Amino acid sequence: MKTATIRLTAPLQSYGNSASFNQRTSDSYPTKSAIVGMIAAALGYSREDNEKILELNNLLFAVRIEQSGKMLTEFQTVEYRKSASKTARKLTYRDFIQDGVFMVAIGSDDDQLIENIKEALEHPKFQLYLGRRSNPPAGPLKIDIFNGRNPLQVLEDLPWQASDWYKRSFKSSQFLTRIIADASLDSESTPLMKKDKVGSFDQKDRYYQYRPIVIKKAVKLKNSENNQTADNTNWDFWSFV
């Protein structure tokens, strides 16, 4: 088993769930379908490469919320002209996660596949984005490889990966968060069903399927910045990025 972790951060992220045309909502964390799509783009797959894309559904998947961010809702005016004299105008609303940080872990018994994905994410064939094309990553993705452990095991042991300024905002020595993972990675928890398994990305027939997940609540992470005091005037601009 080989697992790769991917740190996802950007000013805005959006991971669509069930929504109407007028209201495009977002999950509060990256979905598996969004990560499969990002990996497929990095590998150079087109939307019509269904067979190759569906193979990526077999990757083991888990995500840990490092920095939940805040939800932003924007509105856009959409105008459709049936003719020169008739205009249909609507307001649409879209949700985005501001300043969120997430650790995604993908795993497979095919070690070479994980290495290929790491190489592709570092040198992508197509532009990478976090949920929507308007949301590129904040910079090159930080990717690490772990051997002999599955995604859930890696995220349970991984140090807290939030921004330093966010860590300093908590005075406690521990931070409580959640891990959302494939149900196959935790047989002791009660599974839930989530509709974020890729059926097809083809624009003519795009759809998603349900998959079982588990949510591990109250995961404790050590806060390495809780020893900061009010007398500490050191300020690092880049820690806010």
JSON list of C-alpha atoms in Angstrom, two decimals:
[
{"chain": "A", "resi": 1, "resn": "MET", "atom": "CA", "xyz": [0.00, 0.00, 0.00]},
{"chain": "A", "resi": 2, "resn": "LYS", "atom": "CA", "xyz": [1.28, 3.44, -0.95]},
{"chain": "A", "resi": 3, "resn": "THR", "atom": "CA", "xyz": [-0.48, 6.68, -0.01]},
{"chain": "A", "resi": 4, "resn": "ALA", "atom": "CA", "xyz": [-0.01, 10.22, -1.30]},
{"chain": "A", "resi": 5, "resn": "THR", "atom": "CA", "xyz": [-1.16, 13.27, 0.64]},
{"chain": "A", "resi": 6, "resn": "ILE", "atom": "CA", "xyz": [-2.11, 16.47, -1.19]},
{"chain": "A", "resi": 7, "resn": "ARG", "atom": "CA", "xyz": [-2.43, 19.79, 0.63]},
{"chain": "A", "resi": 8, "resn": "LEU", "atom": "CA", "xyz": [-5.21, 21.84, -0.94]},
{"chain": "A", "resi": 9, "resn": "THR", "atom": "CA", "xyz": [-5.35, 25.56, -0.29]},
{"chain": "A", "resi": 10, "resn": "ALA", "atom": "CA", "xyz": [-6.61, 28.54, -2.29]},
{"chain": "A", "resi": 11, "resn": "PRO", "atom": "CA", "xyz": [-8.41, 31.85, -1.72]},
{"chain": "A", "resi": 12, "resn": "LEU", "atom": "CA", "xyz": [-11.58, 30.16, -2.98]},
{"chain": "A", "resi": 13, "resn": "GLN", "atom": "CA", "xyz": [-12.62, 26.53, -3.37]},
{"chain": "A", "resi": 14, "resn": "SER", "atom": "CA", "xyz": [-15.98, 25.02, -4.27]},
{"chain": "A", "resi": 15, "resn": "TYR", "atom": "CA", "xyz": [-17.12, 21.40, -4.26]},
{"chain": "A", "resi": 16, "resn": "GLY", "atom": "CA", "xyz": [-20.60, 21.21, -5.69]},
{"chain": "A", "resi": 17, "resn": "ASN", "atom": "CA", "xyz": [-23.28, 18.97, -4.24]},
{"chain": "A", "resi": 18, "resn": "SER", "atom": "CA", "xyz": [-26.90, 18.47, -5.25]},
{"chain": "A", "resi": 19, "resn": "ALA", "atom": "CA", "xyz": [-28.16, 21.87, -6.35]},
{"chain": "A", "resi": 20, "resn": "SER", "atom": "CA", "xyz": [-30.54, 23.61, -8.69]},
{"chain": "A", "resi": 21, "resn": "PHE", "atom": "CA", "xyz": [-29.47, 25.80, -11.58]},
{"chain": "A", "resi": 22, "resn": "ASN", "atom": "CA", "xyz": [-30.16, 28.98, -9.60]},
{"chain": "A", "resi": 23, "resn": "GLN", "atom": "CA", "xyz": [-28.42, 27.85, -6.40]},
{"chain": "A", "resi": 24, "resn": "ARG", "atom": "CA", "xyz": [-24.99, 26.18, -6.69]},
{"chain": "A", "resi": 25, "resn": "THR", "atom": "CA", "xyz": [-24.06, 25.07, -3.19]},
{"chain": "A", "resi": 26, "resn": "SER", "atom": "CA", "xyz": [-20.76, 23.61, -2.00]},
{"chain": "A", "resi": 27, "resn": "ASP", "atom": "CA", "xyz": [-19.75, 20.87, 0.39]},
{"chain": "A", "resi": 28, "resn": "SER", "atom": "CA", "xyz": [-17.54, 22.01, 3.27]},
{"chain": "A", "resi": 29, "resn": "TYR", "atom": "CA", "xyz": [-14.65, 19.77, 2.15]},
{"chain": "A", "resi": 30, "resn": "PRO", "atom": "CA", "xyz": [-13.24, 18.32, -1.10]},
{"chain": "A", "resi": 31, "resn": "THR", "atom": "CA", "xyz": [-15.32, 15.55, -2.64]},
{"chain": "A", "resi": 32, "resn": "LYS", "atom": "CA", "xyz": [-13.87, 12.39, -4.13]},
{"chain": "A", "resi": 33, "resn": "SER", "atom": "CA", "xyz": [-15.29, 13.25, -7.56]},
{"chain": "A", "resi": 34, "resn": "ALA", "atom": "CA", "xyz": [-13.48, 16.62, -7.48]},
{"chain": "A", "resi": 35, "resn": "ILE", "atom": "CA", "xyz": [-10.16, 14.97, -6.65]},
{"chain": "A", "resi": 36, "resn": "VAL", "atom": "CA", "xyz": [-10.67, 12.28, -9.30]},
{"chain": "A", "resi": 37, "resn": "GLY", "atom": "CA", "xyz": [-11.36, 15.08, -11.78]},
{"chain": "A", "resi": 38, "resn": "MET", "atom": "CA", "xyz": [-8.23, 16.97, -10.76]},
{"chain": "A", "resi": 39, "resn": "ILE", "atom": "CA", "xyz": [-6.08, 13.85, -11.09]},
{"chain": "A", "resi": 40, "resn": "ALA", "atom": "CA", "xyz": [-7.63, 13.04, -14.47]},
{"chain": "A", "resi": 41, "resn": "ALA", "atom": "CA", "xyz": [-6.82, 16.57, -15.67]},
{"chain": "A", "resi": 42, "resn": "ALA", "atom": "CA", "xyz": [-3.25, 16.24, -14.43]},
{"chain": "A", "resi": 43, "resn": "LEU", "atom": "CA", "xyz": [-2.88, 12.94, -16.31]},
{"chain": "A", "resi": 44, "resn": "GLY", "atom": "CA", "xyz": [-4.22, 14.54, -19.47]},
{"chain": "A", "resi": 45, "resn": "TYR", "atom": "CA", "xyz": [-7.49, 12.62, -19.68]},
{"chain": "A", "resi": 46, "resn": "SER", "atom": "CA", "xyz": [-10.34, 14.23, -21.59]},
{"chain": "A", "resi": 47, "resn": "ARG", "atom": "CA", "xyz": [-13.91, 14.26, -20.27]},
{"chain": "A", "resi": 48, "resn": "GLU", "atom": "CA", "xyz": [-14.76, 11.51, -22.75]},
{"chain": "A", "resi": 49, "resn": "ASP", "atom": "CA", "xyz": [-12.05, 9.13, -21.45]},
{"chain": "A", "resi": 50, "resn": "ASN", "atom": "CA", "xyz": [-14.61, 7.34, -19.29]},
{"chain": "A", "resi": 51, "resn": "GLU", "atom": "CA", "xyz": [-12.78, 4.04, -18.93]},
{"chain": "A", "resi": 52, "resn": "LYS", "atom": "CA", "xyz": [-9.57, 5.68, -17.69]},
{"chain": "A", "resi": 53, "resn": "ILE", "atom": "CA", "xyz": [-11.42, 8.08, -15.39]},
{"chain": "A", "resi": 54, "resn": "LEU", "atom": "CA", "xyz": [-13.57, 5.35, -13.83]},
{"chain": "A", "resi": 55, "resn": "GLU", "atom": "CA", "xyz": [-10.42, 3.43, -12.90]},
{"chain": "A", "resi": 56, "resn": "LEU", "atom": "CA", "xyz": [-9.50, 6.35, -10.64]},
{"chain": "A", "resi": 57, "resn": "ASN", "atom": "CA", "xyz": [-12.66, 5.64, -8.60]},
{"chain": "A", "resi": 58, "resn": "ASN", "atom": "CA", "xyz": [-10.76, 2.63, -7.24]},
{"chain": "A", "resi": 59, "resn": "LEU", "atom": "CA", "xyz": [-8.29, 4.87, -5.42]},
{"chain": "A", "resi": 60, "resn": "LEU", "atom": "CA", "xyz": [-8.73, 4.77, -1.66]},
{"chain": "A", "resi": 61, "resn": "PHE", "atom": "CA", "xyz": [-9.70, 8.23, -0.47]},
{"chain": "A", "resi": 62, "resn": "ALA", "atom": "CA", "xyz": [-9.79, 10.27, 2.72]},
{"chain": "A", "resi": 63, "resn": "VAL", "atom": "CA", "xyz": [-9.82, 13.99, 3.50]},
{"chain": "A", "resi": 64, "resn": "ARG", "atom": "CA", "xyz": [-9.05, 15.86, 6.71]},
{"chain": "A", "resi": 65, "resn": "ILE", "atom": "CA", "xyz": [-10.25, 19.40, 7.43]},
{"chain": "A", "resi": 66, "resn": "GLU", "atom": "CA", "xyz": [-7.24, 21.46, 8.51]},
{"chain": "A", "resi": 67, "resn": "GLN", "atom": "CA", "xyz": [-8.79, 24.91, 8.26]},
{"chain": "A", "resi": 68, "resn": "SER", "atom": "CA", "xyz": [-12.52, 25.04, 7.63]},
{"chain": "A", "resi": 69, "resn": "GLY", "atom": "CA", "xyz": [-12.59, 28.57, 6.20]},
{"chain": "A", "resi": 70, "resn": "LYS", "atom": "CA", "xyz": [-15.78, 30.55, 5.75]},
{"chain": "A", "resi": 71, "resn": "MET", "atom": "CA", "xyz": [-18.58, 30.07, 3.25]},
{"chain": "A", "resi": 72, "resn": "LEU", "atom": "CA", "xyz": [-19.09, 32.87, 0.74]},
{"chain": "A", "resi": 73, "resn": "THR", "atom": "CA", "xyz": [-22.15, 33.22, -1.49]},
{"chain": "A", "resi": 74, "resn": "GLU", "atom": "CA", "xyz": [-21.93, 35.34, -4.63]},
{"chain": "A", "resi": 75, "resn": "PHE", "atom": "CA", "xyz": [-24.57, 36.08, -7.22]},
{"chain": "A", "resi": 76, "resn": "GLN", "atom": "CA", "xyz": [-24.30, 36.35, -10.99]},
{"chain": "A", "resi": 77, "resn": "THR", "atom": "CA", "xyz": [-26.69, 37.70, -13.57]},
{"chain": "A", "resi": 78, "resn": "VAL", "atom": "CA", "xyz": [-27.37, 35.26, -16.41]},
{"chain": "A", "resi": 79, "resn": "GLU", "atom": "CA", "xyz": [-29.03, 36.56, -19.55]},
{"chain": "A", "resi": 80, "resn": "TYR", "atom": "CA", "xyz": [-30.43, 34.43, -22.35]},
{"chain": "A", "resi": 81, "resn": "ARG", "atom": "CA", "xyz": [-31.81, 36.07, -25.49]},
{"chain": "A", "resi": 82, "resn": "LYS", "atom": "CA", "xyz": [-34.40, 34.07, -27.38]},
{"chain": "A", "resi": 83, "resn": "SER", "atom": "CA", "xyz": [-34.68, 36.88, -29.90]},
{"chain": "A", "resi": 84, "resn": "ALA", "atom": "CA", "xyz": [-33.74, 40.52, -30.27]},
{"chain": "A", "resi": 85, "resn": "SER", "atom": "CA", "xyz": [-36.93, 41.58, -28.51]},
{"chain": "A", "resi": 86, "resn": "LYS", "atom": "CA", "xyz": [-37.17, 38.91, -25.80]},
{"chain": "A", "resi": 87, "resn": "THR", "atom": "CA", "xyz": [-34.67, 38.62, -22.97]},
{"chain": "A", "resi": 88, "resn": "ALA", "atom": "CA", "xyz": [-34.68, 36.15, -20.09]},
{"chain": "A", "resi": 89, "resn": "ARG", "atom": "CA", "xyz": [-32.59, 37.30, -17.14]},
{"chain": "A", "resi": 90, "resn": "LYS", "atom": "CA", "xyz": [-31.99, 35.34, -13.94]},
{"chain": "A", "resi": 91, "resn": "LEU", "atom": "CA", "xyz": [-29.93, 35.63, -10.79]},
{"chain": "A", "resi": 92, "resn": "THR", "atom": "CA", "xyz": [-27.83, 32.61, -9.84]},
{"chain": "A", "resi": 93, "resn": "TYR", "atom": "CA", "xyz": [-26.08, 32.06, -6.52]},
{"chain": "A", "resi": 94, "resn": "ARG", "atom": "CA", "xyz": [-22.81, 30.19, -6.01]},
{"chain": "A", "resi": 95, "resn": "ASP", "atom": "CA", "xyz": [-21.13, 29.10, -2.78]},
{"chain": "A", "resi": 96, "resn": "PHE", "atom": "CA", "xyz": [-17.36, 29.15, -2.21]},
{"chain": "A", "resi": 97, "resn": "ILE", "atom": "CA", "xyz": [-15.09, 28.19, 0.70]},
{"chain": "A", "resi": 98, "resn": "GLN", "atom": "CA", "xyz": [-12.79, 31.08, 1.64]},
{"chain": "A", "resi": 99, "resn": "ASP", "atom": "CA", "xyz": [-9.29, 30.43, 3.04]},
{"chain": "A", "resi": 100, "resn": "GLY", "atom": "CA", "xyz": [-9.88, 26.71, 3.51]},
{"chain": "A", "resi": 101, "resn": "VAL", "atom": "CA", "xyz": [-7.05, 24.19, 3.90]},
{"chain": "A", "resi": 102, "resn": "PHE", "atom": "CA", "xyz": [-7.59, 20.46, 3.43]},
{"chain": "A", "resi": 103, "resn": "MET", "atom": "CA", "xyz": [-5.38, 17.39, 3.43]},
{"chain": "A", "resi": 104, "resn": "VAL", "atom": "CA", "xyz": [-6.45, 14.81, 0.88]},
{"chain": "A", "resi": 105, "resn": "ALA", "atom": "CA", "xyz": [-4.98, 11.31, 0.94]},
{"chain": "A", "resi": 106, "resn": "ILE", "atom": "CA", "xyz": [-5.22, 8.80, -1.90]},
{"chain": "A", "resi": 107, "resn": "GLY", "atom": "CA", "xyz": [-3.94, 5.25, -1.71]},
{"chain": "A", "resi": 108, "resn": "SER", "atom": "CA", "xyz": [-3.50, 2.13, -3.80]},
{"chain": "A", "resi": 109, "resn": "ASP", "atom": "CA", "xyz": [-1.75, -1.23, -3.78]},
{"chain": "A", "resi": 110, "resn": "ASP", "atom": "CA", "xyz": [-0.43, -0.19, -7.20]},
{"chain": "A", "resi": 111, "resn": "ASP", "atom": "CA", "xyz": [2.64, 1.74, -6.04]},
{"chain": "A", "resi": 112, "resn": "GLN", "atom": "CA", "xyz": [3.51, 2.88, -9.56]},
{"chain": "A", "resi": 113, "resn": "LEU", "atom": "CA", "xyz": [0.07, 4.41, -10.03]},
{"chain": "A", "resi": 114, "resn": "ILE", "atom": "CA", "xyz": [0.57, 6.61, -6.96]},
{"chain": "A", "resi": 115, "resn": "GLU", "atom": "CA", "xyz": [4.00, 7.66, -8.23]},
{"chain": "A", "resi": 116, "resn": "ASN", "atom": "CA", "xyz": [2.51, 8.46, -11.65]},
{"chain": "A", "resi": 117, "resn": "ILE", "atom": "CA", "xyz": [-0.22, 10.56, -10.05]},
{"chain": "A", "resi": 118, "resn": "LYS", "atom": "CA", "xyz": [2.33, 12.47, -7.97]},
{"chain": "A", "resi": 119, "resn": "GLU", "atom": "CA", "xyz": [4.40, 13.20, -11.08]},
{"chain": "A", "resi": 120, "resn": "ALA", "atom": "CA", "xyz": [1.29, 14.28, -12.99]},
{"chain": "A", "resi": 121, "resn": "LEU", "atom": "CA", "xyz": [0.09, 16.64, -10.25]},
{"chain": "A", "resi": 122, "resn": "GLU", "atom": "CA", "xyz": [3.52, 18.24, -10.16]},
{"chain": "A", "resi": 123, "resn": "HIS", "atom": "CA", "xyz": [3.60, 18.55, -13.97]},
{"chain": "A", "resi": 124, "resn": "PRO", "atom": "CA", "xyz": [-0.09, 18.61, -15.02]},
{"chain": "A", "resi": 125, "resn": "LYS", "atom": "CA", "xyz": [-1.22, 18.25, -18.63]},
{"chain": "A", "resi": 126, "resn": "PHE", "atom": "CA", "xyz": [-4.27, 20.48, -18.04]},
{"chain": "A", "resi": 127, "resn": "GLN", "atom": "CA", "xyz": [-4.85, 23.35, -15.61]},
{"chain": "A", "resi": 128, "resn": "LEU", "atom": "CA", "xyz": [-5.67, 22.19, -12.08]},
{"chain": "A", "resi": 129, "resn": "TYR", "atom": "CA", "xyz": [-8.49, 23.80, -10.13]},
{"chain": "A", "resi": 130, "resn": "LEU", "atom": "CA", "xyz": [-10.21, 23.17, -6.83]},
{"chain": "A", "resi": 131, "resn": "GLY", "atom": "CA", "xyz": [-13.79, 22.40, -7.71]},
{"chain": "A", "resi": 132, "resn": "ARG", "atom": "CA", "xyz": [-14.38, 25.11, -10.32]},
{"chain": "A", "resi": 133, "resn": "ARG", "atom": "CA", "xyz": [-12.25, 26.55, -13.11]},
{"chain": "A", "resi": 134, "resn": "SER", "atom": "CA", "xyz": [-12.24, 29.91, -11.36]},
{"chain": "A", "resi": 135, "resn": "ASN", "atom": "CA", "xyz": [-10.46, 28.36, -8.36]},
{"chain": "A", "resi": 136, "resn": "PRO", "atom": "CA", "xyz": [-6.82, 27.47, -9.13]},
{"chain": "A", "resi": 137, "resn": "PRO", "atom": "CA", "xyz": [-4.59, 26.24, -6.26]},
{"chain": "A", "resi": 138, "resn": "ALA", "atom": "CA", "xyz": [-2.66, 28.89, -4.32]},
{"chain": "A", "resi": 139, "resn": "GLY", "atom": "CA", "xyz": [0.59, 27.53, -5.77]},
{"chain": "A", "resi": 140, "resn": "PRO", "atom": "CA", "xyz": [2.32, 24.23, -6.59]},
{"chain": "A", "resi": 141, "resn": "LEU", "atom": "CA", "xyz": [0.67, 21.38, -4.72]},
{"chain": "A", "resi": 142, "resn": "LYS", "atom": "CA", "xyz": [2.53, 19.99, -1.73]},
{"chain": "A", "resi": 143, "resn": "ILE", "atom": "CA", "xyz": [2.55, 16.20, -2.15]},
{"chain": "A", "resi": 144, "resn": "ASP", "atom": "CA", "xyz": [4.13, 13.58, 0.14]},
{"chain": "A", "resi": 145, "resn": "ILE", "atom": "CA", "xyz": [4.34, 9.80, -0.20]},
{"chain": "A", "resi": 146, "resn": "PHE", "atom": "CA", "xyz": [3.86, 7.26, 2.62]},
{"chain": "A", "resi": 147, "resn": "ASN", "atom": "CA", "xyz": [4.54, 3.53, 2.35]},
{"chain": "A", "resi": 148, "resn": "GLY", "atom": "CA", "xyz": [2.75, 0.73, 4.16]},
{"chain": "A", "resi": 149, "resn": "ARG", "atom": "CA", "xyz": [-0.21, 2.80, 5.41]},
{"chain": "A", "resi": 150, "resn": "ASN", "atom": "CA", "xyz": [-3.64, 3.53, 3.99]},
{"chain": "A", "resi": 151, "resn": "PRO", "atom": "CA", "xyz": [-5.07, 7.07, 3.64]},
{"chain": "A", "resi": 152, "resn": "LEU", "atom": "CA", "xyz": [-6.99, 6.99, 6.92]},
{"chain": "A", "resi": 153, "resn": "GLN", "atom": "CA", "xyz": [-3.97, 5.78, 8.90]},
{"chain": "A", "resi": 154, "resn": "VAL", "atom": "CA", "xyz": [-1.80, 8.50, 7.37]},
{"chain": "A", "resi": 155, "resn": "LEU", "atom": "CA", "xyz": [-4.25, 11.30, 8.16]},
{"chain": "A", "resi": 156, "resn": "GLU", "atom": "CA", "xyz": [-4.75, 10.09, 11.73]},
{"chain": "A", "resi": 157, "resn": "ASP", "atom": "CA", "xyz": [-1.00, 10.50, 12.38]},
{"chain": "A", "resi": 158, "resn": "LEU", "atom": "CA", "xyz": [-0.15, 13.50, 10.18]},
{"chain": "A", "resi": 159, "resn": "PRO", "atom": "CA", "xyz": [0.67, 16.76, 12.03]},
{"chain": "A", "resi": 160, "resn": "TRP", "atom": "CA", "xyz": [-1.75, 19.66, 11.68]},
{"chain": "A", "resi": 161, "resn": "GLN", "atom": "CA", "xyz": [-1.28, 21.34, 8.29]},
{"chain": "A", "resi": 162, "resn": "ALA", "atom": "CA", "xyz": [-3.23, 24.59, 8.76]},
{"chain": "A", "resi": 163, "resn": "SER", "atom": "CA", "xyz": [-1.68, 28.01, 8.14]},
{"chain": "A", "resi": 164, "resn": "ASP", "atom": "CA", "xyz": [0.44, 29.33, 11.03]},
{"chain": "A", "resi": 165, "resn": "TRP", "atom": "CA", "xyz": [-1.84, 32.33, 11.58]},
{"chain": "A", "resi": 166, "resn": "TYR", "atom": "CA", "xyz": [-4.81, 29.99, 11.91]},
{"chain": "A", "resi": 167, "resn": "LYS", "atom": "CA", "xyz": [-2.97, 27.81, 14.44]},
{"chain": "A", "resi": 168, "resn": "ARG", "atom": "CA", "xyz": [-2.08, 30.87, 16.51]},
{"chain": "A", "resi": 169, "resn": "SER", "atom": "CA", "xyz": [-5.74, 31.86, 16.67]},
{"chain": "A", "resi": 170, "resn": "PHE", "atom": "CA", "xyz": [-6.36, 28.80, 18.88]},
{"chain": "A", "resi": 171, "resn": "LYS", "atom": "CA", "xyz": [-5.03, 29.00, 22.43]},
{"chain": "A", "resi": 172, "resn": "SER", "atom": "CA", "xyz": [-5.59, 25.31, 23.11]},
{"chain": "A", "resi": 173, "resn": "SER", "atom": "CA", "xyz": [-2.78, 22.78, 22.74]},
{"chain": "A", "resi": 174, "resn": "GLN", "atom": "CA", "xyz": [-5.11, 20.57, 20.67]},
{"chain": "A", "resi": 175, "resn": "PHE", "atom": "CA", "xyz": [-7.33, 21.11, 17.66]},
{"chain": "A", "resi": 176, "resn": "LEU", "atom": "CA", "xyz": [-10.38, 18.93, 16.99]},
{"chain": "A", "resi": 177, "resn": "THR", "atom": "CA", "xyz": [-11.26, 18.14, 13.40]},
{"chain": "A", "resi": 178, "resn": "ARG", "atom": "CA", "xyz": [-12.93, 15.53, 11.19]},
{"chain": "A", "resi": 179, "resn": "ILE", "atom": "CA", "xyz": [-11.75, 12.93, 8.70]},
{"chain": "A", "resi": 180, "resn": "ILE", "atom": "CA", "xyz": [-14.10, 11.78, 5.94]},
{"chain": "A", "resi": 181, "resn": "ALA", "atom": "CA", "xyz": [-12.98, 8.50, 4.38]},
{"chain": "A", "resi": 182, "resn": "ASP", "atom": "CA", "xyz": [-14.03, 5.54, 2.25]},
{"chain": "A", "resi": 183, "resn": "ALA", "atom": "CA", "xyz": [-16.06, 3.16, 4.41]},
{"chain": "A", "resi": 184, "resn": "SER", "atom": "CA", "xyz": [-13.71, 0.31, 3.48]},
{"chain": "A", "resi": 185, "resn": "LEU", "atom": "CA", "xyz": [-10.96, 2.01, 5.52]},
{"chain": "A", "resi": 186, "resn": "ASP", "atom": "CA", "xyz": [-12.87, 1.81, 8.82]},
{"chain": "A", "resi": 187, "resn": "SER", "atom": "CA", "xyz": [-15.03, -1.22, 9.49]},
{"chain": "A", "resi": 188, "resn": "GLU", "atom": "CA", "xyz": [-15.90, -0.07, 13.04]},
{"chain": "A", "resi": 189, "resn": "SER", "atom": "CA", "xyz": [-17.80, 3.10, 12.09]},
{"chain": "A", "resi": 190, "resn": "THR", "atom": "CA", "xyz": [-21.34, 3.27, 10.75]},
{"chain": "A", "resi": 191, "resn": "PRO", "atom": "CA", "xyz": [-21.24, 4.09, 7.03]},
{"chain": "A", "resi": 192, "resn": "LEU", "atom": "CA", "xyz": [-23.20, 6.87, 5.34]},
{"chain": "A", "resi": 193, "resn": "MET", "atom": "CA", "xyz": [-23.95, 7.28, 1.65]},
{"chain": "A", "resi": 194, "resn": "LYS", "atom": "CA", "xyz": [-22.56, 10.20, -0.32]},
{"chain": "A", "resi": 195, "resn": "LYS", "atom": "CA", "xyz": [-23.18, 11.02, -3.98]},
{"chain": "A", "resi": 196, "resn": "ASP", "atom": "CA", "xyz": [-19.68, 11.90, -5.16]},
{"chain": "A", "resi": 197, "resn": "LYS", "atom": "CA", "xyz": [-18.52, 8.86, -7.10]},
{"chain": "A", "resi": 198, "resn": "VAL", "atom": "CA", "xyz": [-17.85, 9.66, -10.75]},
{"chain": "A", "resi": 199, "resn": "GLY", "atom": "CA", "xyz": [-20.21, 8.06, -13.24]},
{"chain": "A", "resi": 200, "resn": "SER", "atom": "CA", "xyz": [-19.15, 10.20, -16.18]},
{"chain": "A", "resi": 201, "resn": "PHE", "atom": "CA", "xyz": [-17.61, 13.63, -16.78]},
{"chain": "A", "resi": 202, "resn": "ASP", "atom": "CA", "xyz": [-18.87, 13.68, -20.37]},
{"chain": "A", "resi": 203, "resn": "GLN", "atom": "CA", "xyz": [-20.76, 16.94, -20.93]},
{"chain": "A", "resi": 204, "resn": "LYS", "atom": "CA", "xyz": [-23.48, 15.02, -22.78]},
{"chain": "A", "resi": 205, "resn": "ASP", "atom": "CA", "xyz": [-24.03, 12.52, -19.97]},
{"chain": "A", "resi": 206, "resn": "ARG", "atom": "CA", "xyz": [-22.48, 13.77, -16.73]},
{"chain": "A", "resi": 207, "resn": "TYR", "atom": "CA", "xyz": [-23.65, 12.03, -13.58]},
{"chain": "A", "resi": 208, "resn": "TYR", "atom": "CA", "xyz": [-22.52, 10.83, -10.16]},
{"chain": "A", "resi": 209, "resn": "GLN", "atom": "CA", "xyz": [-23.22, 7.77, -8.03]},
{"chain": "A", "resi": 210, "resn": "TYR", "atom": "CA", "xyz": [-23.45, 6.99, -4.34]},
{"chain": "A", "resi": 211, "resn": "ARG", "atom": "CA", "xyz": [-20.59, 5.50, -2.33]},
{"chain": "A", "resi": 212, "resn": "PRO", "atom": "CA", "xyz": [-20.30, 4.54, 1.36]},
{"chain": "A", "resi": 213, "resn": "ILE", "atom": "CA", "xyz": [-18.24, 6.83, 3.60]},
{"chain": "A", "resi": 214, "resn": "VAL", "atom": "CA", "xyz": [-17.40, 7.16, 7.28]},
{"chain": "A", "resi": 215, "resn": "ILE", "atom": "CA", "xyz": [-16.92, 10.36, 9.25]},
{"chain": "A", "resi": 216, "resn": "LYS", "atom": "CA", "xyz": [-14.48, 10.27, 12.15]},
{"chain": "A", "resi": 217, "resn": "LYS", "atom": "CA", "xyz": [-15.28, 13.15, 14.47]},
{"chain": "A", "resi": 218, "resn": "ALA", "atom": "CA", "xyz": [-13.17, 14.69, 17.24]},
{"chain": "A", "resi": 219, "resn": "VAL", "atom": "CA", "xyz": [-9.82, 13.77, 15.69]},
{"chain": "A", "resi": 220, "resn": "LYS", "atom": "CA", "xyz": [-7.22, 15.42, 17.94]},
{"chain": "A", "resi": 221, "resn": "LEU", "atom": "CA", "xyz": [-4.25, 17.25, 16.41]},
{"chain": "A", "resi": 222, "resn": "LYS", "atom": "CA", "xyz": [-1.40, 18.89, 18.32]},
{"chain": "A", "resi": 223, "resn": "ASN", "atom": "CA", "xyz": [-1.23, 22.67, 17.99]},
{"chain": "A", "resi": 224, "resn": "SER", "atom": "CA", "xyz": [2.46, 23.53, 17.59]},
{"chain": "A", "resi": 225, "resn": "GLU", "atom": "CA", "xyz": [1.74, 27.28, 17.77]},
{"chain": "A", "resi": 226, "resn": "ASN", "atom": "CA", "xyz": [-0.11, 27.43, 21.09]},
{"chain": "A", "resi": 227, "resn": "ASN", "atom": "CA", "xyz": [3.01, 28.66, 22.93]},
{"chain": "A", "resi": 228, "resn": "GLN", "atom": "CA", "xyz": [2.87, 32.03, 21.15]},
{"chain": "A", "resi": 229, "resn": "THR", "atom": "CA", "xyz": [2.37, 34.94, 23.56]},
{"chain": "A", "resi": 230, "resn": "ALA", "atom": "CA", "xyz": [1.18, 38.50, 23.19]},
{"chain": "A", "resi": 231, "resn": "ASP", "atom": "CA", "xyz": [4.80, 39.67, 23.59]},
{"chain": "A", "resi": 232, "resn": "ASN", "atom": "CA", "xyz": [5.85, 37.86, 20.44]},
{"chain": "A", "resi": 233, "resn": "THR", "atom": "CA", "xyz": [5.94, 40.57, 17.76]},
{"chain": "A", "resi": 234, "resn": "ASN", "atom": "CA", "xyz": [7.51, 38.45, 15.02]},
{"chain": "A", "resi": 235, "resn": "TRP", "atom": "CA", "xyz": [5.31, 38.63, 11.95]},
{"chain": "A", "resi": 236, "resn": "ASP", "atom": "CA", "xyz": [5.80, 36.60, 8.81]},
{"chain": "A", "resi": 237, "resn": "PHE", "atom": "CA", "xyz": [3.77, 37.85, 5.85]},
{"chain": "A", "resi": 238, "resn": "TRP", "atom": "CA", "xyz": [4.17, 34.59, 3.91]},
{"chain": "A", "resi": 239, "resn": "SER", "atom": "CA", "xyz": [2.57, 32.57, 6.70]},
{"chain": "A", "resi": 240, "resn": "PHE", "atom": "CA", "xyz": [-0.74, 34.13, 5.64]},
{"chain": "A", "resi": 241, "resn": "VAL", "atom": "CA", "xyz": [-0.49, 32.72, 2.12]}
]
